[in-house]
Coordinates of C-alpha atoms and ligand atoms in Angstrom, one line a residue:
X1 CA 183.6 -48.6 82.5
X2 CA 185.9 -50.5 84.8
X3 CA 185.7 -49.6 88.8
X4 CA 188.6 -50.0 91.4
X5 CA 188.5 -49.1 95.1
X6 CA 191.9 -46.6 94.1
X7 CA 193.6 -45.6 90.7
X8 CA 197.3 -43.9 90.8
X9 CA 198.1 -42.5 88.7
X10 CA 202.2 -42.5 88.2
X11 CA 204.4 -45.8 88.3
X12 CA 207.5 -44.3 90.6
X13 CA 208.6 -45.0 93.9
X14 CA 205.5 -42.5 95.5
X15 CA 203.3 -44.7 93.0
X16 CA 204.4 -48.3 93.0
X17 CA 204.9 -48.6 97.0
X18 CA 201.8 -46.9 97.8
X19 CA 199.7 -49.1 95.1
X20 CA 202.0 -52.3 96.3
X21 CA 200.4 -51.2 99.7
X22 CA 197.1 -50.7 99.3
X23 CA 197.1 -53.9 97.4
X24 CA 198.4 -55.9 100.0
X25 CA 195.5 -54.3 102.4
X26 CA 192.7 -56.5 100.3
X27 CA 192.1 -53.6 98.0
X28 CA 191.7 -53.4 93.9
X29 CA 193.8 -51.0 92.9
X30 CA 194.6 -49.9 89.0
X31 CA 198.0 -48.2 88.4
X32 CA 198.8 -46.4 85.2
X33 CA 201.7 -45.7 83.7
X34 CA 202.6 -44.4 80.7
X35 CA 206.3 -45.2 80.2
X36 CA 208.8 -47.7 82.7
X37 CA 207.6 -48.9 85.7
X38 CA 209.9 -47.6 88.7
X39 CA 209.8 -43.9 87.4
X40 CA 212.5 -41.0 87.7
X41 CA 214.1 -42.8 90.7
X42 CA 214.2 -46.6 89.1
X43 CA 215.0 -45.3 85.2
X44 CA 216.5 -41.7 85.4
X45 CA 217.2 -40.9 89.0
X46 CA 218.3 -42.0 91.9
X47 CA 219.8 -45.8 90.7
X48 CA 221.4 -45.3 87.2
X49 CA 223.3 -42.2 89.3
X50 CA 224.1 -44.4 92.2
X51 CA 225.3 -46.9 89.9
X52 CA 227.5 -43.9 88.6
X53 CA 228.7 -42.9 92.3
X54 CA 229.7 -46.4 93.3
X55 CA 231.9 -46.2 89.9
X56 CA 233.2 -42.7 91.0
X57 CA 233.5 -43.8 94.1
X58 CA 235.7 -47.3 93.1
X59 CA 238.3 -44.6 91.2
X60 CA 238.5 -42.2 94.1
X61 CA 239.6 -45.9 96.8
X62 CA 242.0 -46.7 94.1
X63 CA 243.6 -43.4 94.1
X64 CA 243.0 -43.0 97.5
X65 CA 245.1 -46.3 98.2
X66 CA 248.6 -45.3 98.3
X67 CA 248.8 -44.2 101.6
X68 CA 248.6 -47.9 102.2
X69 CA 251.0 -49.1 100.0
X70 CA 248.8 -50.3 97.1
X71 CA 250.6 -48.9 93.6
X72 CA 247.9 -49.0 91.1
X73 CA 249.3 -47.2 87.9
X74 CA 247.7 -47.7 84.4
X75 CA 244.1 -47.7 85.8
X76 CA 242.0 -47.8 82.8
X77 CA 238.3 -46.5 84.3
X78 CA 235.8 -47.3 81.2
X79 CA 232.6 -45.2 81.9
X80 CA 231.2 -46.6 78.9
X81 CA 231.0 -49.8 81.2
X82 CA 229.9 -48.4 84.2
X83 CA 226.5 -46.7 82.1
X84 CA 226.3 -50.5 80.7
X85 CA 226.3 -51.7 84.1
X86 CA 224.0 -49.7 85.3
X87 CA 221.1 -50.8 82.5
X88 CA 221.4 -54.1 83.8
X89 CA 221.2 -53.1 87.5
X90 CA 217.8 -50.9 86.1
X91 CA 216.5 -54.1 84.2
X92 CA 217.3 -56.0 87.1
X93 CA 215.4 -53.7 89.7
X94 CA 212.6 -53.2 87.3
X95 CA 211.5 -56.5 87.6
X96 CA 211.6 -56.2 91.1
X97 CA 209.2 -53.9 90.9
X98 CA 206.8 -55.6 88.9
X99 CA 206.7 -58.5 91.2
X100 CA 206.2 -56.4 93.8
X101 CA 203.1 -54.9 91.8
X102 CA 201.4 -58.8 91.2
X103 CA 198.4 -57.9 93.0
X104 CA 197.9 -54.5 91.1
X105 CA 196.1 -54.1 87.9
X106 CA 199.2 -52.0 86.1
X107 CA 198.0 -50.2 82.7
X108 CA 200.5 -48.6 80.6
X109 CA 199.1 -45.9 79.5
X110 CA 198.6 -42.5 80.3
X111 CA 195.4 -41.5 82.4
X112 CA 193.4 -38.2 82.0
X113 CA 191.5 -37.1 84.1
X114 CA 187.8 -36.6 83.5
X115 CA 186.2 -35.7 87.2
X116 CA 187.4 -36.1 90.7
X117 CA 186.8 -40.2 90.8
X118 CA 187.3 -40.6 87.0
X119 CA 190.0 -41.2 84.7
X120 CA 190.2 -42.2 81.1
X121 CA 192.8 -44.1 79.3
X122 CA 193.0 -45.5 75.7
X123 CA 188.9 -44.6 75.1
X124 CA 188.0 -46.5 78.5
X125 CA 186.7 -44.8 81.6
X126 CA 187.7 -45.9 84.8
X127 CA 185.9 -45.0 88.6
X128 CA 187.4 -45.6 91.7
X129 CA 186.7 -43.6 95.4
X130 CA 190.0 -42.3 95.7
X131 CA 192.8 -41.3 93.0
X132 CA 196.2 -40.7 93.9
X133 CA 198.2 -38.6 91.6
X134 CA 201.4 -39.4 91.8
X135 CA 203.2 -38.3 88.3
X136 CA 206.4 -37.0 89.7
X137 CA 208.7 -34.3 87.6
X138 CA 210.8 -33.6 84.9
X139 CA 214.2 -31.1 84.5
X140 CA 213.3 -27.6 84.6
X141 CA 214.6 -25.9 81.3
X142 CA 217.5 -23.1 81.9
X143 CA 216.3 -19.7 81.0
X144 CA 218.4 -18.0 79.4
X145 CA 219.6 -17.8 75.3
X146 CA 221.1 -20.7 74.2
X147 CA 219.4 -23.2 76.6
X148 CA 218.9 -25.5 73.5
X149 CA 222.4 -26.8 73.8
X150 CA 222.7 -27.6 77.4
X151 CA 221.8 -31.6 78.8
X152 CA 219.6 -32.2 81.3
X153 CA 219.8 -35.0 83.6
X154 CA 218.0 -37.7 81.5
X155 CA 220.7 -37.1 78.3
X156 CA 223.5 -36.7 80.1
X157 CA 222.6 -40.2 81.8
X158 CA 222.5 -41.6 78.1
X159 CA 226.1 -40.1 77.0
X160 CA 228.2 -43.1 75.8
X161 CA 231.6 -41.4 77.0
X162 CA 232.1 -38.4 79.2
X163 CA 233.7 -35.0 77.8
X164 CA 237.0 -33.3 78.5
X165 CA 235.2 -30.3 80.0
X166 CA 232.2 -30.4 81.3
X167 CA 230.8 -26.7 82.6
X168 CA 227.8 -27.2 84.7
X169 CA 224.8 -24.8 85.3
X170 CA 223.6 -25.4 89.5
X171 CA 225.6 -26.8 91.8
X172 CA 222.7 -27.9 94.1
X173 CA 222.2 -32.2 94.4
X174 CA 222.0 -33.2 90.6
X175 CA 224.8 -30.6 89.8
X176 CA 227.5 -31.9 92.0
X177 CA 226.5 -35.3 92.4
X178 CA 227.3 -35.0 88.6
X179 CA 230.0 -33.2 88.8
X180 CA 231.8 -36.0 91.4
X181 CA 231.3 -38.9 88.4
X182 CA 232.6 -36.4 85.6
X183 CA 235.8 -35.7 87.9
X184 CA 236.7 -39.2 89.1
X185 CA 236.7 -40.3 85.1
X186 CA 239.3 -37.2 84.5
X187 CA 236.4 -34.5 82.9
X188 CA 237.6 -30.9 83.7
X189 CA 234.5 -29.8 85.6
X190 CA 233.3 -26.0 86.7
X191 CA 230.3 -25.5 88.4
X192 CA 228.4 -22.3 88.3
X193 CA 225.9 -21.7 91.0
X194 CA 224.0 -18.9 91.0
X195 CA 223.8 -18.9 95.2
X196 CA 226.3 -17.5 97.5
X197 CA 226.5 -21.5 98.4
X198 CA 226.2 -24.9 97.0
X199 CA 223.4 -26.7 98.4
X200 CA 221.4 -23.9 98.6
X201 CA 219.0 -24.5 101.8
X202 CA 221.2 -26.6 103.6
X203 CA 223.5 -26.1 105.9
X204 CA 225.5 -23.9 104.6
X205 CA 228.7 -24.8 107.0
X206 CA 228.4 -27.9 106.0
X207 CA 227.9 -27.3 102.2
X208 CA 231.1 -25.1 102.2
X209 CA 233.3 -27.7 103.5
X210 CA 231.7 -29.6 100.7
X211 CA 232.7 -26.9 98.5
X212 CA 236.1 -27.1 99.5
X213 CA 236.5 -31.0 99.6
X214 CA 235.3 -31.5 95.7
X215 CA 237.4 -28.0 95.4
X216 CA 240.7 -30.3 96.5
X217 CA 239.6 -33.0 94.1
X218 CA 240.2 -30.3 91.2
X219 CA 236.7 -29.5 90.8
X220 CA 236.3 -25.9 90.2
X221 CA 232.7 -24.1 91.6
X222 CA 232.2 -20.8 91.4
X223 CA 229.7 -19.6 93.4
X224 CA 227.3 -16.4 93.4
X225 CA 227.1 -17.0 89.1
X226 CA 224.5 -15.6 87.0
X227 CA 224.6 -18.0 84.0
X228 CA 223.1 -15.5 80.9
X229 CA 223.4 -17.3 77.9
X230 CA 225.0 -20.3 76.2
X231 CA 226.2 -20.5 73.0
X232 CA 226.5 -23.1 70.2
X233 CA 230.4 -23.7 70.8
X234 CA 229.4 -24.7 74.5
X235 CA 230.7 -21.3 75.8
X236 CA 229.0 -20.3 78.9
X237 CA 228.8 -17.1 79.6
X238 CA 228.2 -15.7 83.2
X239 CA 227.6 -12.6 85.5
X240 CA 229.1 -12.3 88.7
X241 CA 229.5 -8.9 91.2
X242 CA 229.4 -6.9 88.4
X243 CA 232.3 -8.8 86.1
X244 CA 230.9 -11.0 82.9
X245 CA 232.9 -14.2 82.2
X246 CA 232.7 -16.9 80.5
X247 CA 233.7 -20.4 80.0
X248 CA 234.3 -22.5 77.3
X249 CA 233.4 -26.2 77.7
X250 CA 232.7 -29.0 75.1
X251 CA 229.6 -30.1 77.2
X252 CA 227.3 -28.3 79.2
X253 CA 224.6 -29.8 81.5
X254 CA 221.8 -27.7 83.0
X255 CA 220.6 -28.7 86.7
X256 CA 218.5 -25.7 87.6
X257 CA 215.7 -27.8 89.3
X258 CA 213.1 -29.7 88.5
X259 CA 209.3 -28.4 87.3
X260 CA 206.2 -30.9 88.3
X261 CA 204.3 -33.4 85.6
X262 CA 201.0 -32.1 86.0
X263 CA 198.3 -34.9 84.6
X264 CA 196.4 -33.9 81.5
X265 CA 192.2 -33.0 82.6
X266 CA 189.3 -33.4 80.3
X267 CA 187.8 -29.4 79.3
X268 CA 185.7 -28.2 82.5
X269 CA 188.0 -29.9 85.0
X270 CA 191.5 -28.5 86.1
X271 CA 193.8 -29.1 88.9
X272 CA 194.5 -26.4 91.6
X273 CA 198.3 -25.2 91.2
X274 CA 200.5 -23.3 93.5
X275 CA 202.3 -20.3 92.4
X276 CA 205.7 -22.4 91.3
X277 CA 202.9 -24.8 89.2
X278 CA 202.9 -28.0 91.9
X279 CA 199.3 -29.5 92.3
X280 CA 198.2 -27.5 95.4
X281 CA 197.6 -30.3 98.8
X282 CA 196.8 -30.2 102.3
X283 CA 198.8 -31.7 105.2
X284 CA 197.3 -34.9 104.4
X285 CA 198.0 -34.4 100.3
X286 CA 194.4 -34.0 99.9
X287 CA 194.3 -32.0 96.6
X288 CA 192.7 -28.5 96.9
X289 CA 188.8 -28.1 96.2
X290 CA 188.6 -31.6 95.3
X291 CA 187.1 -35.1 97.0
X292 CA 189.2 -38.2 97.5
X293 CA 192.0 -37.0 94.9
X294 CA 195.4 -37.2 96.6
X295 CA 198.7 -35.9 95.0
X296 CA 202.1 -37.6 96.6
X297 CA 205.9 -36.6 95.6
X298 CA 207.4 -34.6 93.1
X299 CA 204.0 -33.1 91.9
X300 CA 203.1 -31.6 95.3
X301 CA 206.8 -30.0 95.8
X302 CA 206.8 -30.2 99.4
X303 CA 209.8 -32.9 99.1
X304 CA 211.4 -33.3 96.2
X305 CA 212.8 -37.0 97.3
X306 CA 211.7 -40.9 96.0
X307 CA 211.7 -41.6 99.7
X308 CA 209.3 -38.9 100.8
X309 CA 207.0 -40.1 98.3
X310 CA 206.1 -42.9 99.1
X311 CA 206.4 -41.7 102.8
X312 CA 203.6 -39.6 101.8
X313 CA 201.8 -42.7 100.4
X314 CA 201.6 -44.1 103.3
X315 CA 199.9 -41.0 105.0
X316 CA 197.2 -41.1 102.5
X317 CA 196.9 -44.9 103.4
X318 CA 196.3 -43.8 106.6
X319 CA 199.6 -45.1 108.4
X320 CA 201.5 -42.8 111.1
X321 CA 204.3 -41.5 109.5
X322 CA 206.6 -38.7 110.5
X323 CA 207.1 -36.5 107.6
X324 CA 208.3 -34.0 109.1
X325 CA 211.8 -35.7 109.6
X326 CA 213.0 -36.7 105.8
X327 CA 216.6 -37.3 105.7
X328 CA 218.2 -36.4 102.5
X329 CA 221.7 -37.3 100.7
X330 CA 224.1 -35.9 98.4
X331 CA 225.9 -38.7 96.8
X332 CA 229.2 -36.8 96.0
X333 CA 233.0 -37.9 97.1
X334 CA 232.8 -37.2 100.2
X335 CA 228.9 -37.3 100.5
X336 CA 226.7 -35.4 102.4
X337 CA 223.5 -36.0 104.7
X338 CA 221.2 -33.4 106.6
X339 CA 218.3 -34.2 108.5
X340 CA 215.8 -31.6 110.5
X341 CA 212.6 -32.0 112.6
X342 CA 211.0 -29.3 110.0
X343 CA 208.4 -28.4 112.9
X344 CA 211.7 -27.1 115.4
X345 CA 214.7 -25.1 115.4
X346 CA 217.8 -25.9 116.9
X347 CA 219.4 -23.7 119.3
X348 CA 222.9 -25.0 119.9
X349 CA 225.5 -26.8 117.9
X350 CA 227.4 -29.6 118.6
X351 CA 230.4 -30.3 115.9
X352 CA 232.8 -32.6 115.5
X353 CA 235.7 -33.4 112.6
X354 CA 236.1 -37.0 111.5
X355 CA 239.6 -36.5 112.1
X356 CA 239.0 -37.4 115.7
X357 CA 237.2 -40.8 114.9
X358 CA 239.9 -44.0 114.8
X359 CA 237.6 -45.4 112.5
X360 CA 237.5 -42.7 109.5
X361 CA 241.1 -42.1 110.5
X362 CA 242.9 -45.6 110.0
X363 CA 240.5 -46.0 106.8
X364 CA 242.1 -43.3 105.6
X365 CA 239.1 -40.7 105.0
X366 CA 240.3 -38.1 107.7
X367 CA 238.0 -35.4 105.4
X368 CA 234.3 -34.7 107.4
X369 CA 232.3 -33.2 110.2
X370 CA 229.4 -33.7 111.9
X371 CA 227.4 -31.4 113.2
X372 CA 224.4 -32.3 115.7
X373 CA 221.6 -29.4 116.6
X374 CA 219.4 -29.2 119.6
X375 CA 217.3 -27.5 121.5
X376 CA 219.0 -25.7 124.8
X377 CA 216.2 -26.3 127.2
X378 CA 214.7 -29.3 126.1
X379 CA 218.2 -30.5 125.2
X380 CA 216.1 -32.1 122.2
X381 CA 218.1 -33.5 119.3
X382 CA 216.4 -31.4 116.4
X383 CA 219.0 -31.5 113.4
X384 CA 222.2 -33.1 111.6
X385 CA 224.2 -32.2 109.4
X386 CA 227.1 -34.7 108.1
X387 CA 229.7 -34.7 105.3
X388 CA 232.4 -37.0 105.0
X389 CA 232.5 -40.8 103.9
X390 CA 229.6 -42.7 104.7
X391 CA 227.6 -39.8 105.8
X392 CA 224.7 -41.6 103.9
X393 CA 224.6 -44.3 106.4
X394 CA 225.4 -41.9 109.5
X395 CA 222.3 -39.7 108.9
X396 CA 220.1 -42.8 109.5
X397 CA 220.9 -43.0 113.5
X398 CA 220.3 -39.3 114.0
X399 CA 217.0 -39.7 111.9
X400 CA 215.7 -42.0 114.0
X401 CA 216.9 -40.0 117.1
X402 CA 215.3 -37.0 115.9
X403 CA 212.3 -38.6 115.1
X404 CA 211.6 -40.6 118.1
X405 CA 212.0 -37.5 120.0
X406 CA 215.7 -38.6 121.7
X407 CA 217.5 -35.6 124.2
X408 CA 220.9 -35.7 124.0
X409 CA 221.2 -38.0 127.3
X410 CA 219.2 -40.6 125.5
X411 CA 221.8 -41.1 122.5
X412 CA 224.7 -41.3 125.6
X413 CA 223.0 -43.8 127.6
X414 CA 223.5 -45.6 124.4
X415 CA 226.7 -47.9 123.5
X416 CA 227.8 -47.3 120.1
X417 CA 230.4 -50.1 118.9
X418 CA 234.5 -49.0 118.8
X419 CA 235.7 -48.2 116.6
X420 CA 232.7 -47.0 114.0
X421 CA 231.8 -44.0 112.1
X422 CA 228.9 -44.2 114.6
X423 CA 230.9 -43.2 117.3
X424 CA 231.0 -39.6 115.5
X425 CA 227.6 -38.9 116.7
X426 CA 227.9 -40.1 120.1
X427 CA 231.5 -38.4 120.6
X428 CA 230.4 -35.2 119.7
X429 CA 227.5 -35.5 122.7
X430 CA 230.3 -36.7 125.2
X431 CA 233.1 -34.2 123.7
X432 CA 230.1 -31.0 124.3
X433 CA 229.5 -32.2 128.3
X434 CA 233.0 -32.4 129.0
X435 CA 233.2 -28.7 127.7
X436 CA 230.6 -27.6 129.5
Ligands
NAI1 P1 218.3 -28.2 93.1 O1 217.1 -27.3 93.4 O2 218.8 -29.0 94.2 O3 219.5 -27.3 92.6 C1 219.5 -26.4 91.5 C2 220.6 -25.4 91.7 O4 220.7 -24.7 90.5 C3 220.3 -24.5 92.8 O5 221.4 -24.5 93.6 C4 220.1 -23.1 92.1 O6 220.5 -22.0 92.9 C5 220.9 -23.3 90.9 N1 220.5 -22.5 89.7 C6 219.3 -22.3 89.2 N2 219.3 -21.5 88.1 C7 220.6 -21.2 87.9 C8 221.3 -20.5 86.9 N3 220.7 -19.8 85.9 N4 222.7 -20.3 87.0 C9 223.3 -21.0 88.0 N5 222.7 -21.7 89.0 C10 221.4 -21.9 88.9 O7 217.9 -29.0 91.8 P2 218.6 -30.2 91.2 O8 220.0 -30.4 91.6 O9 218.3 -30.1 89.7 O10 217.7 -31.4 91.8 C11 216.3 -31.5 91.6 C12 215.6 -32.2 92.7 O11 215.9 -33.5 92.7 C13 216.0 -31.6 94.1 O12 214.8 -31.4 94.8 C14 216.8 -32.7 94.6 O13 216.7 -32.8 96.1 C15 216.3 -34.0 94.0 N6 217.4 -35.0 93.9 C16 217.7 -35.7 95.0 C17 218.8 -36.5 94.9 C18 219.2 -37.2 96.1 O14 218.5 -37.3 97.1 N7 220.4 -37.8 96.2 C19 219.5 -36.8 93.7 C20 219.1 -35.9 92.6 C21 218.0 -35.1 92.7

């Protein structure tokens, strides 16, 4: 038997940082994983898509560059290049990571658990005081007939080329952050979202203007869709206020959510599960019922996000960490941010267009708003919602407002550079007093 002072179990973002960590704090600590290193996020998340963006996003400046003159006909946009290109950037990253893991004992394998400070891996047992499990998720399957010839997330990250017509099932993150990388290589795309709004659970102003925005770039979303069955010819067929359509397509991808990677237990032992199947935690991600077993990220469900993972990590490590402010982005053309102190409510909305910022203006990306909620008395920042270019990087300032408790009088007393996106936030304070 081999002891540790932790085991994790899970090599993605929640994992690696939190093992990285607790490494770095003098501990032993044994990670196991049983595939890549660097997980969803690192292998079929968050970077090979970004990689994807930054190529949509490259075809969208070019066309966007007329207004200033620039003439660029014949552009030849190779996707097969930009999925290359994004391999290397994972090799590259992934051994990032395992530098970053050098004082951490990393088995690959995959761990089972035997009792609450046991695991055993290829026929050897290991002890430690604490376990964290930290085995993320995988695409949840679409329900309905014909499911079997729908994508998911990870295949449609290993297609070669794009289609001509892409139909695809959800239009919440993975949905139209797809959707913006199909469109800016030409693919016809529809979305069908079975919500009355994208982005179901965020701000739904915001989320419409989204709508409208990818709308203008000649996606088509149709909202308030009950997809009911795909068939072999890539025909989706769908219900909606009574009326059944259907599409045809020559590809369809399913992005309907993702369902937790529970870890498998030895007979006698079994982990405690909410009602949608995530391990069941505490405020503090101390499993249910059990002693020094911890479950961080994706397998918890509280926040489905690489970032709050290894947030959460860091609880169980015992740092300060305010999870109850998580920003989150939706890396479409334009993209989207949203941020919320989850424990308050915002009473009053401040909004502004980015057609009133020099910044966004002479760049030529008039397209945005940003919309900044607080609480009347308290005059609390609470909430922000952003879409428009760069609303990635805006987010951050009003995260860090938000979280460090700023009023509205705080951000004022605070110069923000001319002429910035920055300003946006900041303006939209100054533009409220004046009307009040
Ligand atoms: P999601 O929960 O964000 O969206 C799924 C969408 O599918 C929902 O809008 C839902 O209403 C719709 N839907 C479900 N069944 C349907 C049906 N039968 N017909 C039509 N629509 C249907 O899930 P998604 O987009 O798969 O993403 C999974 C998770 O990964 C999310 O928690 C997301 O936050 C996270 N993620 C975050 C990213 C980021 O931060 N940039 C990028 C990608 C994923």
């Amino acid at each position: 038997m081999q002891k540790a002072d932790l085991i994790i179990i899970g090599g993605g973002p929640g994992g690696y940082e939190t093992a990285a960590e607790a490494a770095s704090r003098g501990n032993n600590v044994i990670l196991f994983e049983k595939s890549s290193l660097g997980g969803t996020c690192l292998n079929r998340g968050c970077i090979p898509t970004k990689c994807l963006c930054a190529a949509a996003g490259a075809i969208h400046e070019i066309n966007n560059s007329v207004q200033f003159g620039i003439s660029c006909r014949n552009v030849v946009a190779d996707y097969s290049i930009a999925r290359r290109r994004a391999e290397t950037v994972i090799e590259e990253l992934r051994k990032g990571v395992e530098e970053f893991l050098k004082d951490v004992t990393v088995i690959t394998a995959e761990a089972e658990f035997l009792t609450d400070n046991r695991v055993e891996a290829n026929g050897i047992i290991y002890e430690a005081d604490t376990i964290i499990i930290a085995t993320g998720s995988k695409p949840a399957e679409l329900p309905v007939p014909g499911a079997e010839y729908t994508l998911n997330s990870d295949d449609f990250l290993k297609l070669k080329n794009l289609p001509e017509r892409l139909t695809i099932i959800g239009g919440g993150v993975i949905g139209l952050e797809f959707a913006s990388i199909a469109n800016a290589y030409g693919t016809r795309v529809t979305v069908l979202e079975f919500c009355k709004e994208v982005l179901p659970g965020c701000d739904a102003d915001v989320a419409k203007r989204l709508k409208s925005y990818l709308g203008k770039r000649g996606i088509d979303i149709v909202t308030d869709a009950k997809v009911v069955s795909v068939d072999i010819t890539r025909t989706v067929t769908y219900e909606r206020k009574g009326k059944t359509s259907t599409i045809e397509g020559d590809m369809v991808l399913a992005a309907v959510g993702r369902r937790p990677v529970i870890p498998h237990c030895k007979e006698g032992l079994s982990l405690p599960l909410t009602e949608k199947g995530f391990i069941a935690v505490d405020d503090s991600f101390l499993v249910d019922g059990m002693n020094d077993v911890y479950a961080i990220g994706d397998v918890n469900g509280k926040c489905m996000l690489a970032h709050a993972a290894s947030a959460q990590g860091r609880v169980v490590l015992g740092e300060d960490i305010n999870i109850d402010v998580i920003p989150s982005v939706v890396f479409t053309q334009p993209e989207c941010a949203f941020v919320n102190d989850k424990t308050l409510t915002a009473t009053r909305t401040l909004k502004l267009p980015y057609s009133s910022n020099g910044r966004a203006v002479a760049s030529g990306h008039p397209d945005g708003i940003v919309k900044l909620g607080y609480d009347e008395e308290s005059r609390r920042i609470v909430s922000c919602s952003v879409v428009g270019c760069h609303a990635a990087d805006i987010i951050a300032e009003a995260a860090l407002a938000i979280s460090a408790k700023m009023t509205l009088k705080d951000m004022r007393r605070s110069v923000h550079a001319h002429p910035t996106l920055s300003e946006l936030l900041y303006n939209a304070i100054i533009m409220s007093a004046a009307n009040e």
